[in-house]
XYZ file of C-alpha atoms in Angstrom:
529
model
C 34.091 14.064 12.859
C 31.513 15.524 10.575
C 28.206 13.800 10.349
C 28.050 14.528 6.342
C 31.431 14.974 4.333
C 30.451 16.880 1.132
C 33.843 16.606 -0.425
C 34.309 12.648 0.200
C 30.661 12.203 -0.321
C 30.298 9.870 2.842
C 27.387 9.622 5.660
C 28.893 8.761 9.062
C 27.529 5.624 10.486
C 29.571 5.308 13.353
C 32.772 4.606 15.053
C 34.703 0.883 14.029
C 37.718 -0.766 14.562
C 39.975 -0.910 17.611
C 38.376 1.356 20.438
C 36.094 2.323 17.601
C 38.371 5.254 16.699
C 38.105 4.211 12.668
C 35.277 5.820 11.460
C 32.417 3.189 9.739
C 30.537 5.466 6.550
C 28.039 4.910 4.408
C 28.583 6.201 0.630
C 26.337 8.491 -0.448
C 26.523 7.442 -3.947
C 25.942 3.602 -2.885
C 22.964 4.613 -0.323
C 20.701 3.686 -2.882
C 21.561 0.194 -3.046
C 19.425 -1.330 -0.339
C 19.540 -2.008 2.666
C 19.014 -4.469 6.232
C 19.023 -4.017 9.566
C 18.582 -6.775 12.030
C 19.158 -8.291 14.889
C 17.097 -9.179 18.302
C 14.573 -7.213 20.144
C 16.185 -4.395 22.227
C 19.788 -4.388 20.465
C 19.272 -1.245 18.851
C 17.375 -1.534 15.310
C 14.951 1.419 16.293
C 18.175 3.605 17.109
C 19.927 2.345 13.757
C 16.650 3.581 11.839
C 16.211 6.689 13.595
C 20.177 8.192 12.378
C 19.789 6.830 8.930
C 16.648 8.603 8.495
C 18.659 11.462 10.141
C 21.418 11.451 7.737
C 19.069 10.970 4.773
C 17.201 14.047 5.911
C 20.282 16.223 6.047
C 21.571 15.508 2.342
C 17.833 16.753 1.345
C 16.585 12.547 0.879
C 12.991 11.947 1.336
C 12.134 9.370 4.181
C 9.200 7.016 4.682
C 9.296 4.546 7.738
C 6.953 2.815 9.898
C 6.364 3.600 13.140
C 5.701 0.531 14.706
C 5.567 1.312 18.495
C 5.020 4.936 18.502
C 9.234 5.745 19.251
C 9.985 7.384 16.106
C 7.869 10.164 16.642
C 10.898 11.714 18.598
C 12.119 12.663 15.419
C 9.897 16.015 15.481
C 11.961 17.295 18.507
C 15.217 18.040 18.958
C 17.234 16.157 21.611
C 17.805 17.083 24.911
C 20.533 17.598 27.945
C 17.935 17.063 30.143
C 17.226 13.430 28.709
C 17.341 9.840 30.354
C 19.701 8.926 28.006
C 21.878 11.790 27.473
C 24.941 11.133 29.368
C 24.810 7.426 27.748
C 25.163 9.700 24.058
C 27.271 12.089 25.098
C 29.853 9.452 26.195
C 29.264 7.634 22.948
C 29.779 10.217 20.795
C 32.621 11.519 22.661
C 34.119 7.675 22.059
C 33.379 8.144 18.280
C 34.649 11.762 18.071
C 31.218 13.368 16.953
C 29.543 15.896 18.175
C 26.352 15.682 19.513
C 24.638 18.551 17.409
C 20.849 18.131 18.789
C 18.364 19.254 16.061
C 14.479 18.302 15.034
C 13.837 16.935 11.812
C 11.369 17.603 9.292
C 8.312 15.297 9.863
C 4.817 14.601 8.256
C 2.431 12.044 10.695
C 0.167 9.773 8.211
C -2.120 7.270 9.818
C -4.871 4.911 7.558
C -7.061 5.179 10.195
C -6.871 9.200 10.309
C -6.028 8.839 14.482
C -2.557 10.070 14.869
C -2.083 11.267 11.372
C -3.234 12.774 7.715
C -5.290 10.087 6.546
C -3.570 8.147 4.016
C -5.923 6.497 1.474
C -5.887 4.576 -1.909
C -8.418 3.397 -4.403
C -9.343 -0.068 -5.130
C -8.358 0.713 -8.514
C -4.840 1.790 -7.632
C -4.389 -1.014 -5.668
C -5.750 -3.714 -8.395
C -6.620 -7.326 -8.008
C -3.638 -9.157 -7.273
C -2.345 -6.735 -3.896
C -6.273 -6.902 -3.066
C -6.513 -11.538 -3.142
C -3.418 -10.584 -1.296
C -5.232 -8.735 1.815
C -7.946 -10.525 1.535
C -6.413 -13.593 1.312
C -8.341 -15.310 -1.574
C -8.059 -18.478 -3.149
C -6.718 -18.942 -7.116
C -10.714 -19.037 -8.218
C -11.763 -16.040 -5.973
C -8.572 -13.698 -7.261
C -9.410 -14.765 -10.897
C -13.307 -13.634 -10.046
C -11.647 -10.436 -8.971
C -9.899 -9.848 -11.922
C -12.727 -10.603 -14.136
C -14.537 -7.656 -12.054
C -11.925 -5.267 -12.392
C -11.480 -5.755 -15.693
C -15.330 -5.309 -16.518
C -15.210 -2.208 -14.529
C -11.910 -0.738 -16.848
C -13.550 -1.487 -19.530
C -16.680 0.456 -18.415
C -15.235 3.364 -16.752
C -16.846 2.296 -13.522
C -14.575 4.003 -10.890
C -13.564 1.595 -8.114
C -12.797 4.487 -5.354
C -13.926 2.849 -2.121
C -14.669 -0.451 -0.809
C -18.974 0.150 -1.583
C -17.771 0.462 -5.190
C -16.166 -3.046 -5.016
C -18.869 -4.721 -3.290
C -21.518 -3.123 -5.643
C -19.185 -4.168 -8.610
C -19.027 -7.850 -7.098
C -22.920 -7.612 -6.582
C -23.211 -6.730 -10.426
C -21.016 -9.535 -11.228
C -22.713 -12.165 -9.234
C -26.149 -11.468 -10.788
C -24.656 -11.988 -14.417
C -22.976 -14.496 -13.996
C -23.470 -16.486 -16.666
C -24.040 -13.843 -19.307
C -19.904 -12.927 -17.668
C -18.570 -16.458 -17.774
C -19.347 -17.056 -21.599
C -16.592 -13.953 -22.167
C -14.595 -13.973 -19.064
C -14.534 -17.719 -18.151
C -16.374 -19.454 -15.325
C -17.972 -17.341 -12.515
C -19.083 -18.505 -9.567
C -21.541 -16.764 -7.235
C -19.911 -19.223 -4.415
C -16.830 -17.453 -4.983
C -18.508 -13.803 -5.585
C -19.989 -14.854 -2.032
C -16.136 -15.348 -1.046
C -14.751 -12.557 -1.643
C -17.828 -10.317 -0.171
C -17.308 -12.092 3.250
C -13.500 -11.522 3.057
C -14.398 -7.556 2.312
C -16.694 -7.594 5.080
C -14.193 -9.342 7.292
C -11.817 -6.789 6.250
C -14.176 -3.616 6.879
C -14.965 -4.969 10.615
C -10.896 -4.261 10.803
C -10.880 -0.788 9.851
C -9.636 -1.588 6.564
C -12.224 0.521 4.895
C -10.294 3.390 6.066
C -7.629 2.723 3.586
C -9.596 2.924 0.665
C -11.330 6.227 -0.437
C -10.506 9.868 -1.886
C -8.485 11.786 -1.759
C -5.784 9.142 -2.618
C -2.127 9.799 -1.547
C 0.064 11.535 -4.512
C 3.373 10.342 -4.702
C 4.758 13.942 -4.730
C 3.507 14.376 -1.160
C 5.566 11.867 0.576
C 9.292 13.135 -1.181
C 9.057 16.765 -0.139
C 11.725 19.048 1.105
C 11.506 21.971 3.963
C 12.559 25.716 3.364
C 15.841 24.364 4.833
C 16.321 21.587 1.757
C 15.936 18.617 4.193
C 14.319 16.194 3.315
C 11.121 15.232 4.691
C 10.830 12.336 6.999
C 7.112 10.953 6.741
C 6.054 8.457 9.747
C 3.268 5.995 9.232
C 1.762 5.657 13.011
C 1.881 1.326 13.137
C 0.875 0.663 16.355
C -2.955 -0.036 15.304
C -2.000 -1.341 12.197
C -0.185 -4.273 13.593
C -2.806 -5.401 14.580
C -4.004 -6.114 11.320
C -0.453 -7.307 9.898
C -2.092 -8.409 6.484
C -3.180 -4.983 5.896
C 0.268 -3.637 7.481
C 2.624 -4.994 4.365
C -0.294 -5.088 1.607
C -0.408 -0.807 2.475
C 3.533 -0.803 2.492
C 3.975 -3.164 -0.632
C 1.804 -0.917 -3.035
C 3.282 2.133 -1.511
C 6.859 0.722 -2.662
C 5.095 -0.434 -6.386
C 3.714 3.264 -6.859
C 7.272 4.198 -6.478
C 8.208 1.978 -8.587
C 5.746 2.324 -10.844
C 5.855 6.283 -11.329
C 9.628 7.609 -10.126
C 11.938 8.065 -13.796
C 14.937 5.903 -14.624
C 17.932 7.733 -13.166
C 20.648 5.228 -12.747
C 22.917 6.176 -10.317
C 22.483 9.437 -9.255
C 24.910 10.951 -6.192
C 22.103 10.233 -3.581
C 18.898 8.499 -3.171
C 15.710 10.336 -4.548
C 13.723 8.832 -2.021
C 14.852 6.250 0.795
C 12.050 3.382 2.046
C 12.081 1.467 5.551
C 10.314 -1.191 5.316
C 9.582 -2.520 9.376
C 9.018 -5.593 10.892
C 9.651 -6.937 7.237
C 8.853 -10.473 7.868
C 5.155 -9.402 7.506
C 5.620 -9.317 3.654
C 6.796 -12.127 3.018
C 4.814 -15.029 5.356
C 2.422 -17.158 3.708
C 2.662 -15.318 0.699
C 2.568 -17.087 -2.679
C 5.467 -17.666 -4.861
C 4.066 -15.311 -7.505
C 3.815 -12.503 -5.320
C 7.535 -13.117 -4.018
C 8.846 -13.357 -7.141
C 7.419 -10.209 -7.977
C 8.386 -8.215 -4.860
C 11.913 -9.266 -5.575
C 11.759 -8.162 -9.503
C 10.601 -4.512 -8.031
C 13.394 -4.899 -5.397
C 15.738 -5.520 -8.317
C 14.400 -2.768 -10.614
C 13.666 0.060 -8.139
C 17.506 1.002 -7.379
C 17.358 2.318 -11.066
C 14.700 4.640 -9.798
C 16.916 5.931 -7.109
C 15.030 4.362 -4.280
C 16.697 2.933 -1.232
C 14.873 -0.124 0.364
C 16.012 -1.342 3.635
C 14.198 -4.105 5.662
C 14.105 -4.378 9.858
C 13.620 -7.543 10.908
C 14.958 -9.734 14.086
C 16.387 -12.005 11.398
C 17.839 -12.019 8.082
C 16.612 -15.202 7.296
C 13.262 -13.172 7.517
C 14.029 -12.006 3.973
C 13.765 -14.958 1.242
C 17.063 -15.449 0.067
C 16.830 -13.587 -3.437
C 15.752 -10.313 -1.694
C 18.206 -10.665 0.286
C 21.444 -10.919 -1.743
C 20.748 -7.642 -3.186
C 20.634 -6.095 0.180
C 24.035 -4.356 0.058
C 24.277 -2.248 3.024
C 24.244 -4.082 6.274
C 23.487 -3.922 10.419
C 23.525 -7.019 12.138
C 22.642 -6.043 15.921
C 22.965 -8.884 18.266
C 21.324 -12.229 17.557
C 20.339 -14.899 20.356
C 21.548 -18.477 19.795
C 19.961 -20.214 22.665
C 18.392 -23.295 20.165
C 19.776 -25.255 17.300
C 17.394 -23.308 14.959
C 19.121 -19.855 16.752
C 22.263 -21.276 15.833
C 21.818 -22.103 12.356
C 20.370 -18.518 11.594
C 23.191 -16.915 12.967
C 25.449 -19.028 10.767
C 23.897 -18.197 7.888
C 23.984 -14.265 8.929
C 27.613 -14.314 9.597
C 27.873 -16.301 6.078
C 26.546 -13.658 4.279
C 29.522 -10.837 5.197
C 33.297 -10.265 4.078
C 35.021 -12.127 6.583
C 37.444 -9.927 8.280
C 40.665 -11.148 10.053
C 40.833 -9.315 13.042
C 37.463 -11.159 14.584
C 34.888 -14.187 14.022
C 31.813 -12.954 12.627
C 29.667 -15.170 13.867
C 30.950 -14.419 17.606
C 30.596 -10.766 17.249
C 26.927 -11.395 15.875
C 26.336 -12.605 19.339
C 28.722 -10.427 21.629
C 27.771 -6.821 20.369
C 26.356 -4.857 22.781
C 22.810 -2.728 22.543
C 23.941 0.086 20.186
C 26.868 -1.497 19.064
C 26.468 -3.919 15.502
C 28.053 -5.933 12.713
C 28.288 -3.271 10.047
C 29.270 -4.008 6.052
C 28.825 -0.935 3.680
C 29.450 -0.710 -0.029
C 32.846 0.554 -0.700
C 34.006 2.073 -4.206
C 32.820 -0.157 -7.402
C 30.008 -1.186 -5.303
C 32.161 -3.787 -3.565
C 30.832 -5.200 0.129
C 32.747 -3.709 2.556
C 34.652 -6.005 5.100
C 32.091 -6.591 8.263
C 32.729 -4.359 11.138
C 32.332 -4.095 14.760
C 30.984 -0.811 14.797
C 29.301 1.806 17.712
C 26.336 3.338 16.097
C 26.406 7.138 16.638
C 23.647 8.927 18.922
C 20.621 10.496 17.597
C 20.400 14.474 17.063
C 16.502 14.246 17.570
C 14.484 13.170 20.664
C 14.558 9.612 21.514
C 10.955 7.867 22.397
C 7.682 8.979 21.418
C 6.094 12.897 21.545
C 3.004 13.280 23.307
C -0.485 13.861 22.035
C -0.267 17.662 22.012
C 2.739 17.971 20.315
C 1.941 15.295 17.388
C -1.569 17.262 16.944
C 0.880 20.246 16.830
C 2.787 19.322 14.088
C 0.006 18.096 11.968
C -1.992 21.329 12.313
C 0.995 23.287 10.578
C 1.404 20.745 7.969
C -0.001 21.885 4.284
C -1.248 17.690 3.826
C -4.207 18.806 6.403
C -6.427 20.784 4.406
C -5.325 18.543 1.348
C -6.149 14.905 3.000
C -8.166 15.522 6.199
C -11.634 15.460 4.639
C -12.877 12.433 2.701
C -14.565 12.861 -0.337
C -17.384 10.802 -2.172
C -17.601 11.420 -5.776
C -20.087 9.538 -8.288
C -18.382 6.312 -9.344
C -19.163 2.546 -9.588
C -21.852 1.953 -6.873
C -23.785 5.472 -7.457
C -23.554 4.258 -11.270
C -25.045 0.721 -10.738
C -27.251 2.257 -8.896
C -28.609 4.521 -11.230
C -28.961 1.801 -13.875
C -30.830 -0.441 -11.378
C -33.237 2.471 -10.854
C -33.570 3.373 -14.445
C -34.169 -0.590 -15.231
C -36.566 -1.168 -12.427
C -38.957 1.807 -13.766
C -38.245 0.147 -17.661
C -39.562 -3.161 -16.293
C -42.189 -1.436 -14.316
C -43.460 0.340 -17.182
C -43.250 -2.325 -19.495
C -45.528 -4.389 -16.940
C -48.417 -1.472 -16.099
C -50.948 -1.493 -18.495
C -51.552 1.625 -20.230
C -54.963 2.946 -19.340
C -54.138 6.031 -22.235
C -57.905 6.853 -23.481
C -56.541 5.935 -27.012
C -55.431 2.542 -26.374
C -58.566 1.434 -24.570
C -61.018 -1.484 -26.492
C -63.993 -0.998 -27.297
C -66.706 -2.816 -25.711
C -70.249 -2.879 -26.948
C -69.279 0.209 -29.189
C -67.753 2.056 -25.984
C -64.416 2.166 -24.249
C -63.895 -0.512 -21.616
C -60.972 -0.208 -19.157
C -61.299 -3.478 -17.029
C -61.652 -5.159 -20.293
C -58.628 -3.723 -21.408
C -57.176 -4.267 -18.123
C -57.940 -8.260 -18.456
C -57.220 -8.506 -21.863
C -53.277 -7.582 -21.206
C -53.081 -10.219 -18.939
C -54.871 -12.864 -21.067
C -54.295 -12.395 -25.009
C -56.912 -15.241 -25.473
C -60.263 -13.173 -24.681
C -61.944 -12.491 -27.718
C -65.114 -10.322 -26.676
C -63.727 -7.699 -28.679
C -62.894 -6.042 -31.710
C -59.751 -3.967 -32.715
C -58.914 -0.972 -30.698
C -59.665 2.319 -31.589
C -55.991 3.372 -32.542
C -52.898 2.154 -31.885
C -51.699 -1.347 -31.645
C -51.852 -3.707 -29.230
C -48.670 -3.562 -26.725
C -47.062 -6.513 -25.828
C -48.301 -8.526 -22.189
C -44.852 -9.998 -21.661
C -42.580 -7.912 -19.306
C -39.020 -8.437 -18.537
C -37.747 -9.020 -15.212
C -35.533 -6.170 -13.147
C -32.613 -8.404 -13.783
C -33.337 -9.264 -17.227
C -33.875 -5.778 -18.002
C -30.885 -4.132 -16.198
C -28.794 -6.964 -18.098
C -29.653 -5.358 -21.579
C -29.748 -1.935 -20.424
C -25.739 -2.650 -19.340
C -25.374 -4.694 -23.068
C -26.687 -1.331 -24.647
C -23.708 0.766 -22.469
C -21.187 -1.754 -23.615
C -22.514 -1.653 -27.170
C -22.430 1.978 -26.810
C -19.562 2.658 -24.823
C -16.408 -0.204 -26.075
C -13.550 -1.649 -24.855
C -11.153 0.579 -23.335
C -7.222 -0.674 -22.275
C -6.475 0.020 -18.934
C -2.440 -0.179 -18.151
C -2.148 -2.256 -15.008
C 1.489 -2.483 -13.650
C 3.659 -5.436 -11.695
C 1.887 -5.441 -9.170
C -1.533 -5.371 -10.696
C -1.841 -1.269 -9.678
C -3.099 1.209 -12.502
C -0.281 3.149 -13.936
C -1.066 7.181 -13.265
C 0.038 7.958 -16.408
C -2.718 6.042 -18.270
């Protein structure tokens, strides 16, 4: 049995049927119809992942998938004869009829905190309001605050590029206020206040890290080797989790930006670019009904870009139920169903596959063994295959993680090093406000000092008197004096830093207009702007 058939255009899964001698494939023209795999912890998902992302690989597919407890990173090395688990593979793929062709894959490490990866970063900007009240889990007011700041700063050309741009920004906002809510609706500096806690909340967790330059280019993550495989790109997970917020914000705008800047191609004869989407439960808890709704419209769209989405969870109820019933492509691993709750899940998963005569779905859900799944593939038309019993095939790469050494091995001979390793800090929104504060403090200063200029002096007694002068500016009412010598007489009343910095932004916006910034579904900037 060959792991790709060219001339059939098929991806073997694994074997199916009676002794598993039928052989269970995936078509290459449907694998961009999404996907699920699910079932309890230990039954195989990781496994299931690591051969699709295998088989994508081979036919030249881009990969991206979380790494969520370091085991993926196997994919760098080849398998082994020598491993724990070898025997266990060999016999399975002797029982499907494949042969177990150890090979390495094409990998690129990414991490957001730059530990046990290339740095992967994004703007503010990119990332735009509504994925941002997301992570930082703001209220209806505080997002609509946001917005009014982001869409001061697009109008202004001030660069949101880190999360010091935002908090300047906010700063900015909070001190006009009320000059902002006469355009922009109300503002509060309450809710200003808001949001800078939840950024400084959000910095104690790292999440800084995310945001900066050099942002990730799309281009970078749907590369090919010399070979023509594509490249698998892991995001290291284990830290992230522990910010789970941040965890499915990251992955939701990485899956808009695809959506956002792939082509239409229809239905080409393989994925351009195939998305795993782990521990997928994450996106979808506690968040609002707008957000959902818009998750599922990119789900929806995105197969027209040629992108293949497929969610792990422990559960397809996980998935809210309109995400799910475009989820074509199916692996149920085992499900528990020790509580009513248990039981009415695995109804519901068994409910949602063509039933097949030879078994009960809902009794295989629970009697497949670890490697072995429930397994429904479109067939031709795009028609849901009959469920399956099926015995996932072994993987060709190294099973478990690598170790430090040869992870820092593979990232120092990957071309994203010198491109994403060092940060950058260009001039943008909080160098700019700074620079007008400056230039508006020394305005205000100036307009406040009197001038002690020999030729705008008063004359005293029929001689120049600079205390007089001096007390004069301060109190128009003195009157021991006549006319200056030259010149007239400046004006004692000084704006404020504030009030000054206020005017000398109203002169920049008089100056400068209103530009149209493009914000996509999500909120994100398009690139193409």
């Amino acid at each position: 049995m060959q792991l790709i058939d060219p001339e059939n255009g098929t991806i073997f899964i694994g074997g199916a049927g009676k002794d598993y001698a039928a052989p269970e494939h995936l078509l290459m023209k449907y694998a961009n119809r999404h996907g699920l795999i699910a079932g309890a912890t230990g039954t195989g998902k990781t496994v299931t992942l690591q051969t699709l992302a295998e088989s994508l690989s081979v036919i030249g597919v881009p990969v991206f998938l979380s790494d969520v407890k370091g085991d993926l990173a196997g994919l760098a090395k080849p398998g082994s004869t020598g491993a724990k688990l070898h025997d266990a593979f060999a016999k399975r793929a002797g029982t499907i009829g494949l042969d177990l062709d150890y090979q390495q894959f094409p990998v690129t490490f990414w991490d957001v905190f730059g530990e046990k990866g290339h740095p992967v970063r994004t703007t503010p900007a990119e990332m735009g309001p509504l994925l941002l009240s997301r992570l930082l889990d703001l209220t209806d007011v505080q997002e609509g605050v946001l917005n009014i700041a982001f869409r001061v700063a697009d109008e202004q050309g001030l660069a949101l590029l880190d999360l010091a741009d935002l908090q300047s920004m906010l700063v900015w906002v909070g001190q006009n206020a009320s000059d902002l809510s006469l355009s922009y609706g109300n503002v509060s500096t309450a809710s200003v206040g808001a949001i800078q806690r939840a950024l400084l909340t959000l910095e104690n967790e790292g999440g800084d890290s995310l945001f900066g330059e050099p942002a990730l280019e799309l281009a970078d993550l749907l590369r090919r080797d010399e070979s023509g495989k594509g490249m698998i790109n892991i995001l290291a997970a284990d830290r992230l989790m522990n910010a789970p917020r941040l965890y499915s914000t990251f992955l939701l705008w990485l899956l808009s930006e695809l959506f956002e800047q792939l082509p239409e191609v229809g239905d080409p004869e393989k994925p351009v670019a195939a998305f795993f989407f782990d521990e997928a439960h994450l996106l979808f808890d506690d968040a609002p009904k707008a957000l959902v709704d818009k998750i599922e419209q990119v789900a929806r769209l995105i197969r027209s870009k040629g992108v293949s989405v497929w969610f792990i969870s422990q559960n397809p109820t996980d998935v809210p139920e309109d995400v799910l019933g475009q989820l074509g492509n199916r692996v149920q691993h085992a499900l528990r169903a020790f509580t009513a709750k248990d039981q009415k899940a695995l109804r519901l998963a068994a409910e949602n596959y063509r039933p097949n005569p030879d078994f009960d779905t809902a009794e295989a859900i629970t009697e497949v063994g670890t490697g072995e799944a429930v397994t429904s593939f479109l067939e031709a038309k795009g028609v849901p295959g009959v469920a399956m019993r099926t015995l996932i095939r072994p993987p060709f790469s190294q099973l478990g993680p690598i170790t430090d050494a040869e992870r820092s091995a593979v990232m120092a001979t990957s071309p994203m090093a010198a491109k994403y390793d060092k940060r950058l800090d260009r001039d943008s929104a909080r160098e700019i406000l700074t620079k007008r504060a400056e230039e508006a403090a020394a305005e205000a200063q100036q307009a406040a000092t009197p001038s002690t200029d020999d030729d705008d002096l008063w004359v005293v007694g029929g001689e120049k008197n600079e205390s007089f002068t001096r007390a004069r500016r301060y109190n128009p009412d003195l009157t021991f004096s006549k006319k200056k010598s030259s010149g007239g007489r400046r004006s004692s009343r000084s704006d404020s830093v504030l009030t000054t910095l206020g005017k000398t932004v109203a002169r920049e916006i008089g100056r400068s207009g209103t530009r149209t910034i493009m914000r996509g579904v999500l909120g994100g900037l398009f690139r193409g702007r």
